[in-house]
Structure formats: C-alpha cells, structure tokens
Tab-separated table of N, CA and C and ligand atoms in Angstrom:
chain	number	residue	atom	x	y	z
A	214	MET	N	0.824	-1.211	0.000
A	214	MET	CA	0.000	0.000	0.000
A	214	MET	C	0.866	1.272	0.000
A	215	TYR	N	1.952	1.256	0.758
A	215	TYR	CA	2.845	2.419	0.761
A	215	TYR	C	4.081	2.153	-0.096
A	216	THR	N	4.592	3.203	-0.724
A	216	THR	CA	5.807	3.050	-1.529
A	216	THR	C	7.008	2.897	-0.588
A	217	GLU	N	8.118	2.448	-1.189
A	217	GLU	CA	9.326	2.276	-0.386
A	217	GLU	C	9.787	3.601	0.230
A	218	LYS	N	9.644	4.663	-0.550
A	218	LYS	CA	10.083	5.978	-0.047
A	218	LYS	C	9.239	6.413	1.139
A	219	VAL	N	7.940	6.156	1.070
A	219	VAL	CA	7.073	6.519	2.201
A	219	VAL	C	7.509	5.727	3.431
A	220	MET	N	7.737	4.429	3.243
A	220	MET	CA	8.144	3.586	4.367
A	220	MET	C	9.474	4.063	4.957
A	221	ASP	N	10.389	4.442	4.070
A	221	ASP	CA	11.705	4.904	4.518
A	221	ASP	C	11.561	6.171	5.366
A	222	HIS	N	10.789	7.141	4.860
A	222	HIS	CA	10.638	8.402	5.609
A	222	HIS	C	9.811	8.216	6.877
A	223	PHE	N	8.929	7.225	6.862
A	223	PHE	CA	8.149	6.943	8.068
A	223	PHE	C	9.042	6.317	9.133
A	224	GLN	N	9.881	5.376	8.695
A	224	GLN	CA	10.725	4.684	9.666
A	224	GLN	C	11.956	5.483	10.079
A	225	HIS	N	12.422	6.315	9.170
A	225	HIS	CA	13.605	7.143	9.473
A	225	HIS	C	13.314	8.588	9.118
A	226	PRO	N	12.404	9.220	9.844
A	226	PRO	CA	12.058	10.597	9.472
A	226	PRO	C	13.248	11.545	9.609
A	227	ARG	N	13.407	12.432	8.611
A	227	ARG	CA	14.505	13.412	8.611
A	227	ARG	C	14.026	14.684	9.319
A	228	ASN	N	14.982	15.346	9.921
A	228	ASN	CA	14.723	16.689	10.486
A	228	ASN	C	13.664	16.734	11.587
A	229	VAL	N	13.636	15.699	12.410
A	229	VAL	CA	12.701	15.720	13.531
A	229	VAL	C	13.296	16.555	14.660
A	230	GLY	N	12.483	17.358	15.286
A	230	GLY	CA	12.962	18.130	16.435
A	230	GLY	C	12.393	19.524	16.457
A	231	GLU	N	13.102	20.392	17.167
A	231	GLU	CA	12.652	21.776	17.313
A	231	GLU	C	13.834	22.692	17.027
A	232	ILE	N	13.554	23.942	16.721
A	232	ILE	CA	14.616	24.947	16.583
A	232	ILE	C	14.320	26.050	17.589
A	233	GLU	N	15.292	26.291	18.434
A	233	GLU	CA	15.117	27.374	19.413
A	233	GLU	C	15.216	28.704	18.705
A	234	ASN	N	14.421	29.653	19.096
A	234	ASN	CA	14.406	30.981	18.461
A	234	ASN	C	14.272	30.876	16.946
A	235	ALA	N	13.370	30.030	16.500
A	235	ALA	CA	13.169	29.842	15.061
A	235	ALA	C	12.703	31.139	14.413
A	236	SER	N	13.031	31.295	13.122
A	236	SER	CA	12.594	32.496	12.395
A	236	SER	C	11.091	32.455	12.174
A	237	GLY	N	10.565	31.252	12.055
A	237	GLY	CA	9.128	31.099	11.859
A	237	GLY	C	8.681	29.734	12.345
A	238	VAL	N	7.514	29.704	12.979
A	238	VAL	CA	6.960	28.437	13.466
A	238	VAL	C	5.521	28.343	12.984
A	239	GLY	N	5.148	27.179	12.493
A	239	GLY	CA	3.770	26.995	12.032
A	239	GLY	C	3.191	25.715	12.575
A	240	THR	N	1.974	25.811	13.092
A	240	THR	CA	1.305	24.621	13.621
A	240	THR	C	-0.038	24.476	12.925
A	241	VAL	N	-0.299	23.288	12.452
A	241	VAL	CA	-1.552	23.041	11.753
A	241	VAL	C	-2.106	21.702	12.213
A	242	GLY	N	-3.413	21.654	12.354
A	242	GLY	CA	-4.037	20.401	12.754
A	242	GLY	C	-5.092	19.963	11.768
A	243	ASN	N	-5.517	18.759	11.949
A	243	ASN	CA	-6.619	18.229	11.156
A	243	ASN	C	-7.655	17.736	12.154
A	244	ALA	N	-8.711	18.525	12.313
A	244	ALA	CA	-9.690	18.223	13.359
A	244	ALA	C	-10.348	16.863	13.155
A	245	LYS	N	-10.383	16.418	11.914
A	245	LYS	CA	-11.076	15.147	11.664
A	245	LYS	C	-10.355	13.958	12.269
A	246	CYS	N	-9.038	13.928	12.136
A	246	CYS	CA	-8.316	12.774	12.676
A	246	CYS	C	-7.570	13.150	13.955
A	247	GLY	N	-7.493	14.453	14.253
A	247	GLY	CA	-6.816	14.881	15.479
A	247	GLY	C	-5.316	15.010	15.338
A	248	ASP	N	-4.802	14.828	14.122
A	248	ASP	CA	-3.355	14.902	13.945
A	248	ASP	C	-2.876	16.354	13.885
A	249	ILE	N	-1.661	16.556	14.386
A	249	ILE	CA	-1.097	17.909	14.468
A	249	ILE	C	0.325	17.902	13.941
A	250	MET	N	0.695	18.970	13.284
A	250	MET	CA	2.071	19.088	12.820
A	250	MET	C	2.610	20.484	13.074
A	251	ARG	N	3.878	20.546	13.478
A	251	ARG	CA	4.519	21.836	13.726
A	251	ARG	C	5.847	21.875	12.979
A	252	ILE	N	6.064	22.983	12.294
A	252	ILE	CA	7.312	23.167	11.522
A	252	ILE	C	8.066	24.375	12.052
A	253	TYR	N	9.359	24.219	12.179
A	253	TYR	CA	10.242	25.309	12.618
A	253	TYR	C	11.183	25.641	11.457
A	254	LEU	N	11.291	26.920	11.135
A	254	LEU	CA	12.189	27.328	10.058
A	254	LEU	C	13.258	28.270	10.600
A	255	ASP	N	14.488	28.027	10.173
A	255	ASP	CA	15.573	28.952	10.484
A	255	ASP	C	15.966	29.584	9.148
A	256	ILE	N	15.687	30.879	9.004
A	256	ILE	CA	15.865	31.559	7.716
A	256	ILE	C	16.920	32.651	7.864
A	257	ASP	N	17.874	32.670	6.928
A	257	ASP	CA	18.956	33.658	7.058
A	257	ASP	C	18.581	34.996	6.404
A	258	GLU	N	19.524	35.942	6.428
A	258	GLU	CA	19.206	37.303	5.966
A	258	GLU	C	18.964	37.358	4.460
A	259	ASN	N	19.349	36.315	3.740
A	259	ASN	CA	19.076	36.276	2.299
A	259	ASN	C	17.803	35.494	1.984
A	260	HIS	N	17.003	35.270	3.017
A	260	HIS	CA	15.739	34.528	2.874
A	260	HIS	C	15.944	33.069	2.475
A	261	ILE	N	17.071	32.520	2.827
A	261	ILE	CA	17.332	31.104	2.541
A	261	ILE	C	17.010	30.290	3.807
A	262	ILE	N	16.314	29.181	3.598
A	262	ILE	CA	15.976	28.322	4.729
A	262	ILE	C	17.214	27.486	5.085
A	263	ARG	N	17.847	27.923	6.161
A	263	ARG	CA	19.098	27.303	6.595
A	263	ARG	C	18.848	25.959	7.249
A	264	ASP	N	17.782	25.936	8.036
A	264	ASP	CA	17.481	24.700	8.759
A	264	ASP	C	15.974	24.601	8.950
A	265	VAL	N	15.544	23.387	9.103
A	265	VAL	CA	14.110	23.150	9.288
A	265	VAL	C	13.935	21.897	10.142
A	266	LYS	N	12.991	21.962	11.045
A	266	LYS	CA	12.707	20.795	11.900
A	266	LYS	C	11.194	20.659	12.009
A	267	PHE	N	10.767	19.465	12.310
A	267	PHE	CA	9.326	19.284	12.470
A	267	PHE	C	9.001	18.329	13.599
A	268	LYS	N	7.763	18.473	14.067
A	268	LYS	CA	7.200	17.533	15.038
A	268	LYS	C	5.816	17.195	14.548
A	269	THR	N	5.526	15.948	14.462
A	269	THR	CA	4.199	15.542	14.015
A	269	THR	C	3.615	14.539	14.983
A	270	PHE	N	2.425	14.831	15.428
A	270	PHE	CA	1.669	13.856	16.196
A	270	PHE	C	0.641	13.340	15.216
A	271	GLY	N	1.018	12.352	14.475
A	271	GLY	CA	0.085	11.960	13.435
A	271	GLY	C	0.349	10.594	12.866
A	272	CYS	N	-0.386	10.301	11.834
A	272	CYS	CA	-0.312	8.985	11.204
A	272	CYS	C	0.999	8.839	10.431
A	273	GLY	N	1.233	7.648	9.938
A	273	GLY	CA	2.466	7.355	9.206
A	273	GLY	C	2.630	8.238	7.986
A	274	ALA	N	1.544	8.473	7.275
A	274	ALA	CA	1.628	9.301	6.065
A	274	ALA	C	1.949	10.748	6.425
A	275	ALA	N	1.416	11.214	7.558
A	275	ALA	CA	1.708	12.588	7.985
A	275	ALA	C	3.196	12.711	8.335
A	276	ILE	N	3.741	11.695	8.985
A	276	ILE	CA	5.160	11.713	9.345
A	276	ILE	C	6.024	11.672	8.085
A	277	ALA	N	5.694	10.769	7.171
A	277	ALA	CA	6.497	10.641	5.947
A	277	ALA	C	6.424	11.913	5.108
A	278	THR	N	5.246	12.511	4.999
A	278	THR	CA	5.144	13.720	4.172
A	278	THR	C	5.837	14.902	4.856
A	279	SER	N	5.758	14.974	6.188
A	279	SER	CA	6.456	16.062	6.887
A	279	SER	C	7.949	15.924	6.665
A	280	SER	N	8.432	14.697	6.796
A	280	SER	CA	9.857	14.439	6.639
A	280	SER	C	10.316	14.846	5.238
A	281	MET	N	9.593	14.408	4.225
A	281	MET	CA	9.964	14.738	2.842
A	281	MET	C	9.845	16.241	2.597
A	282	ALA	N	8.805	16.854	3.149
A	282	ALA	CA	8.613	18.295	2.941
A	282	ALA	C	9.801	19.080	3.513
A	283	THR	N	10.294	18.656	4.682
A	283	THR	CA	11.424	19.382	5.271
A	283	THR	C	12.664	19.218	4.385
A	284	GLU	N	12.835	18.017	3.820
A	284	GLU	CA	13.971	17.802	2.930
A	284	GLU	C	13.870	18.702	1.705
A	285	LEU	N	12.658	18.878	1.214
A	285	LEU	CA	12.471	19.663	-0.017
A	285	LEU	C	12.658	21.162	0.196
A	286	VAL	N	12.340	21.673	1.384
A	286	VAL	CA	12.474	23.127	1.582
A	286	VAL	C	13.865	23.528	2.087
A	287	LYS	N	14.585	22.570	2.626
A	287	LYS	CA	15.902	22.895	3.197
A	287	LYS	C	16.839	23.434	2.116
A	288	GLY	N	17.467	24.580	2.402
A	288	GLY	CA	18.410	25.160	1.448
A	288	GLY	C	17.750	26.022	0.381
A	289	LYS	N	16.428	26.025	0.350
A	289	LYS	CA	15.723	26.818	-0.662
A	289	LYS	C	15.457	28.218	-0.122
A	290	ASN	N	15.171	29.148	-1.041
A	290	ASN	CA	14.741	30.451	-0.554
A	290	ASN	C	13.229	30.414	-0.345
A	291	ILE	N	12.692	31.456	0.253
A	291	ILE	CA	11.293	31.377	0.666
A	291	ILE	C	10.341	31.292	-0.528
A	292	GLN	N	10.718	31.889	-1.648
A	292	GLN	CA	9.841	31.782	-2.831
A	292	GLN	C	9.832	30.350	-3.357
A	293	GLU	N	11.009	29.725	-3.386
A	293	GLU	CA	11.075	28.335	-3.847
A	293	GLU	C	10.315	27.423	-2.891
A	294	ALA	N	10.381	27.750	-1.602
A	294	ALA	CA	9.699	26.922	-0.608
A	294	ALA	C	8.185	26.954	-0.822
A	295	MET	N	7.698	28.055	-1.367
A	295	MET	CA	6.268	28.167	-1.645
A	295	MET	C	5.815	27.142	-2.691
A	296	LYS	N	6.775	26.677	-3.489
A	296	LYS	CA	6.417	25.715	-4.549
A	296	LYS	C	6.364	24.283	-4.035
A	297	VAL	N	6.754	24.108	-2.765
A	297	VAL	CA	6.701	22.764	-2.191
A	297	VAL	C	5.263	22.496	-1.738
A	298	THR	N	4.465	22.098	-2.702
A	298	THR	CA	3.054	21.825	-2.425
A	298	THR	C	2.902	20.376	-1.977
A	299	ASN	N	1.708	20.042	-1.539
A	299	ASN	CA	1.508	18.648	-1.140
A	299	ASN	C	1.682	17.717	-2.341
A	300	LYS	N	1.366	18.223	-3.530
A	300	LYS	CA	1.559	17.416	-4.751
A	300	LYS	C	3.033	17.117	-4.964
A	301	ALA	N	3.859	18.155	-4.795
A	301	ALA	CA	5.306	17.980	-4.983
A	301	ALA	C	5.845	16.977	-3.970
A	302	VAL	N	5.328	17.070	-2.746
A	302	VAL	CA	5.785	16.149	-1.697
A	302	VAL	C	5.362	14.717	-2.033
A	303	MET	N	4.132	14.581	-2.489
A	303	MET	CA	3.657	13.231	-2.836
A	303	MET	C	4.446	12.652	-4.002
A	304	GLU	N	4.742	13.503	-4.984
A	304	GLU	CA	5.531	13.017	-6.120
A	304	GLU	C	6.898	12.553	-5.656
A	305	ALA	N	7.494	13.315	-4.762
A	305	ALA	CA	8.823	12.954	-4.265
A	305	ALA	C	8.789	11.637	-3.497
A	306	LEU	N	7.615	11.300	-2.979
A	306	LEU	CA	7.472	10.037	-2.227
A	306	LEU	C	6.949	8.908	-3.115
A	307	ASP	N	6.856	9.159	-4.410
A	307	ASP	CA	6.304	8.190	-5.373
A	307	ASP	C	4.842	7.867	-5.086
A	308	GLY	N	4.139	8.807	-4.506
A	308	GLY	CA	2.689	8.663	-4.345
A	308	GLY	C	2.256	8.220	-2.960
A	309	LEU	N	0.977	8.483	-2.703
A	309	LEU	CA	0.341	8.067	-1.446
A	309	LEU	C	-0.974	7.384	-1.808
A	310	PRO	N	-1.430	6.474	-0.972
A	310	PRO	CA	-2.750	5.894	-1.236
A	310	PRO	C	-3.803	7.017	-1.180
A	311	PRO	N	-4.836	6.953	-2.037
A	311	PRO	CA	-5.821	8.037	-2.104
A	311	PRO	C	-6.399	8.455	-0.754
A	312	VAL	N	-6.649	7.527	0.150
A	312	VAL	CA	-7.244	7.909	1.438
A	312	VAL	C	-6.262	8.672	2.317
A	313	LYS	N	-4.998	8.706	1.908
A	313	LYS	CA	-3.980	9.375	2.719
A	313	LYS	C	-3.536	10.709	2.123
A	314	VAL	N	-4.131	11.084	1.015
A	314	VAL	CA	-3.711	12.326	0.351
A	314	VAL	C	-3.901	13.531	1.273
A	315	HIS	N	-4.990	13.544	2.043
A	315	HIS	CA	-5.253	14.701	2.908
A	315	HIS	C	-4.150	14.878	3.956
A	316	CYS	N	-3.488	13.798	4.317
A	316	CYS	CA	-2.420	13.886	5.322
A	316	CYS	C	-1.279	14.764	4.818
A	317	SER	N	-1.054	14.736	3.503
A	317	SER	CA	0.051	15.510	2.940
A	317	SER	C	-0.249	17.006	2.993
A	318	LEU	N	-1.519	17.368	3.164
A	318	LEU	CA	-1.870	18.790	3.263
A	318	LEU	C	-1.339	19.413	4.543
A	319	LEU	N	-1.209	18.601	5.570
A	319	LEU	CA	-0.686	19.112	6.843
A	319	LEU	C	0.691	19.721	6.634
A	320	ALA	N	1.546	19.008	5.886
A	320	ALA	CA	2.917	19.484	5.676
A	320	ALA	C	2.907	20.800	4.905
A	321	GLU	N	2.136	20.853	3.836
A	321	GLU	CA	2.096	22.079	3.027
A	321	GLU	C	1.588	23.256	3.867
A	322	GLU	N	0.522	23.038	4.585
A	322	GLU	CA	-0.057	24.132	5.387
A	322	GLU	C	0.874	24.555	6.523
A	323	ALA	N	1.556	23.589	7.113
A	323	ALA	CA	2.452	23.933	8.224
A	323	ALA	C	3.638	24.759	7.717
A	324	ILE	N	4.136	24.446	6.537
A	324	ILE	CA	5.219	25.254	5.960
A	324	ILE	C	4.703	26.671	5.706
A	325	HIS	N	3.514	26.763	5.131
A	325	HIS	CA	2.942	28.088	4.871
A	325	HIS	C	2.735	28.858	6.172
A	326	ALA	N	2.277	28.164	7.196
A	326	ALA	CA	2.044	28.829	8.484
A	326	ALA	C	3.368	29.337	9.069
A	327	ALA	N	4.433	28.552	8.912
A	327	ALA	CA	5.742	28.974	9.433
A	327	ALA	C	6.288	30.153	8.622
A	328	LEU	N	6.066	30.127	7.312
A	328	LEU	CA	6.503	31.244	6.463
A	328	LEU	C	5.707	32.506	6.803
A	329	TRP	N	4.440	32.318	7.084
A	329	TRP	CA	3.575	33.446	7.457
A	329	TRP	C	4.078	34.090	8.754
A	330	ASP	N	4.412	33.240	9.696
A	330	ASP	CA	4.929	33.706	10.980
A	330	ASP	C	6.224	34.501	10.756
A	331	TYR	N	7.086	33.957	9.917
A	331	TYR	CA	8.355	34.622	9.590
A	331	TYR	C	8.085	35.979	8.941
A	332	ALA	N	7.169	36.012	7.974
A	332	ALA	CA	6.862	37.250	7.248
A	332	ALA	C	6.314	38.304	8.214
A	333	GLU	N	5.432	37.859	9.114
A	333	GLU	CA	4.848	38.802	10.077
A	333	GLU	C	5.906	39.375	11.004
A	334	LYS	N	6.781	38.500	11.472
A	334	LYS	CA	7.829	38.948	12.403
A	334	LYS	C	8.768	39.943	11.748
A	335	ASN	N	8.958	39.789	10.436
A	335	ASN	CA	9.924	40.636	9.745
A	335	ASN	C	9.280	41.741	8.917
A	336	GLY	N	7.966	41.831	9.002
A	336	GLY	CA	7.264	42.877	8.268
A	336	GLY	C	7.443	42.789	6.765
A	337	ILE	N	7.509	41.554	6.241
A	337	ILE	CA	7.631	41.417	4.781
A	337	ILE	C	6.409	40.686	4.231
A	338	LYS	N	6.290	40.731	2.906
A	338	LYS	CA	5.195	40.030	2.245
A	338	LYS	C	5.794	38.928	1.392
A	339	ILE	N	5.242	37.752	1.452
A	339	ILE	CA	5.731	36.674	0.596
A	339	ILE	C	4.690	36.472	-0.497
A	340	GLU	N	5.133	36.625	-1.732
A	340	GLU	CA	4.195	36.555	-2.839
A	340	GLU	C	3.467	35.218	-2.885
A	341	GLY	N	2.158	35.291	-3.009
A	341	GLY	CA	1.367	34.071	-3.150
A	341	GLY	C	0.999	33.421	-1.825
A	342	LEU	N	1.497	33.986	-0.740
A	342	LEU	CA	1.219	33.369	0.569
A	342	LEU	C	-0.027	33.987	1.196
A	343	GLU	N	-0.974	33.127	1.493
A	343	GLU	CA	-2.190	33.607	2.143
A	343	GLU	C	-2.187	33.205	3.605
A	344	LYS	N	-2.973	33.925	4.368
A	344	LYS	CA	-3.042	33.625	5.800
A	344	LYS	C	-3.401	32.153	5.991
A	345	PRO	N	-2.546	31.431	6.688
A	345	PRO	CA	-2.757	29.983	6.794
A	345	PRO	C	-3.919	29.620	7.715
A	346	LYS	N	-4.408	28.423	7.523
A	346	LYS	CA	-5.463	27.909	8.387
A	346	LYS	C	-4.792	27.170	9.526
A	347	SER	N	-5.482	27.125	10.663
A	347	SER	CA	-4.892	26.327	11.737
A	347	SER	C	-5.442	24.907	11.695
A	348	ASP	N	-6.503	24.745	10.920
A	348	ASP	CA	-7.055	23.406	10.721
A	348	ASP	C	-7.250	23.238	9.225
A	349	ILE	N	-6.750	22.153	8.659
A	349	ILE	CA	-6.807	22.035	7.205
A	349	ILE	C	-8.235	21.886	6.677
A	350	HIS	N	-9.181	21.654	7.555
A	350	HIS	CA	-10.564	21.555	7.080
A	350	HIS	C	-11.342	22.843	7.260
A	351	GLU	N	-10.671	23.843	7.846
A	351	GLU	CA	-11.320	25.132	8.080
A	351	GLU	C	-11.854	25.701	6.777
A	352	GLY	N	-13.075	26.186	6.823
A	352	GLY	CA	-13.615	26.844	5.638
A	352	GLY	C	-13.994	25.903	4.522
A	353	GLU	N	-13.827	24.627	4.749
A	353	GLU	CA	-14.165	23.662	3.719
A	353	GLU	C	-15.675	23.472	3.681
A	354	GLU	N	-16.196	23.209	2.520
A	354	GLU	CA	-17.631	22.947	2.412
A	354	GLU	C	-17.958	21.725	3.264
A	355	GLU	N	-19.136	21.767	3.847
A	355	GLU	CA	-19.571	20.582	4.592
A	355	GLU	C	-19.945	19.513	3.588
A	356	GLU	N	-19.071	18.634	3.335
A	356	GLU	CA	-19.404	17.597	2.371
A	356	GLU	C	-18.844	16.274	2.898
A	357	GLU	N	-19.506	15.242	2.556
A	357	GLU	CA	-19.033	13.940	3.001
A	357	GLU	C	-17.865	13.522	2.133
A	358	GLU	N	-16.781	13.166	2.759
A	358	GLU	CA	-15.667	12.709	1.964
A	358	GLU	C	-15.794	11.199	1.784
A	359	GLU	N	-15.398	10.774	0.624
A	359	GLU	CA	-15.540	9.338	0.358
A	359	GLU	C	-14.291	8.606	0.791
A	360	TYR	N	-14.321	8.132	1.982
A	360	TYR	CA	-13.185	7.349	2.462
A	360	TYR	C	-13.527	5.881	2.383
B	12	LIG	FE1	-4.526	12.357	10.184
B	12	LIG	FE2	-3.109	11.198	8.363
B	12	LIG	S1	-4.821	10.381	9.344
B	12	LIG	S2	-2.941	13.198	9.056
C-alpha cells in the first residue's frame, strides 16, 4: 500500500525536532483525525531556509510527508519553498494511497504557516502566501468525503 520511499521516511524521518528561536513556526491540525504538525524554520538574511525541523503527532503518512517536505524546503529560498506543495511532496514520495492524500496537506499548510509567521515577524510580504489555516478543514464545504 505504501511506496518504499514513504516507508523509509516513516521509519527514518529526517529533520525531527525543534529549533530554538526559530525564524518562523507553524502549527496546523486536522480536526477530523486529530493529527497535528509543527514546523520550525531557520531563515537567514538572504531569505534562505538554513534549517528546518518538524514535530508531528500523526499517522504514518503525515510523518512521511512532513519528513519529505522538510527535505524539499531545506536550502531553498522562501519563494522556492512556496512551490513545495503537497503534490510535490507526494511526487517525491512516489505517491500516497488516495485515502492518505489529505495527510500531505498538513505538511504544506504547516510550511505556509511557518513562512507566514516569519513574514509577520519581519514585516515582509511573501508573494502568493495567504493567511494559513490552523485546521486544514477550516472553511471547507460541509461535504461527506468518500473514504
Ligand atoms: Fe490524520 Fe493522516 S490520518 S494526518
């Protein structure tokens, strides 16, 4: 059901931990399953993401996608980091089972939330970045999902 890459990142997640005095911190939850993810970004004066760490209280797919997402944003500048969508993360993991696709949204939203925090602290605007949700289902239409 899971690809080898997903299993690898689940069993050996990269960049787990916290960053003290992080440039930006983002926390996002999924009220439906109760999973939570927090991303810490250390960004230098040239807007390059020097370091990134994450903590996820969540399912295997949430851990694997968080791990891959941190690998993808590390060393990038903040504009490039904006391109690390959940789709990009899933592609890098060679796919996720359809019922687990929503888990990958946690990583994307948490990165955006951390970038938002960074932008607010520094009084800058990041192109294309909208105010993040704290719950990935916030504002979603009330519709039954087919799980
Ligand atoms: Fe909650 Fe995967 S089941 S993030």
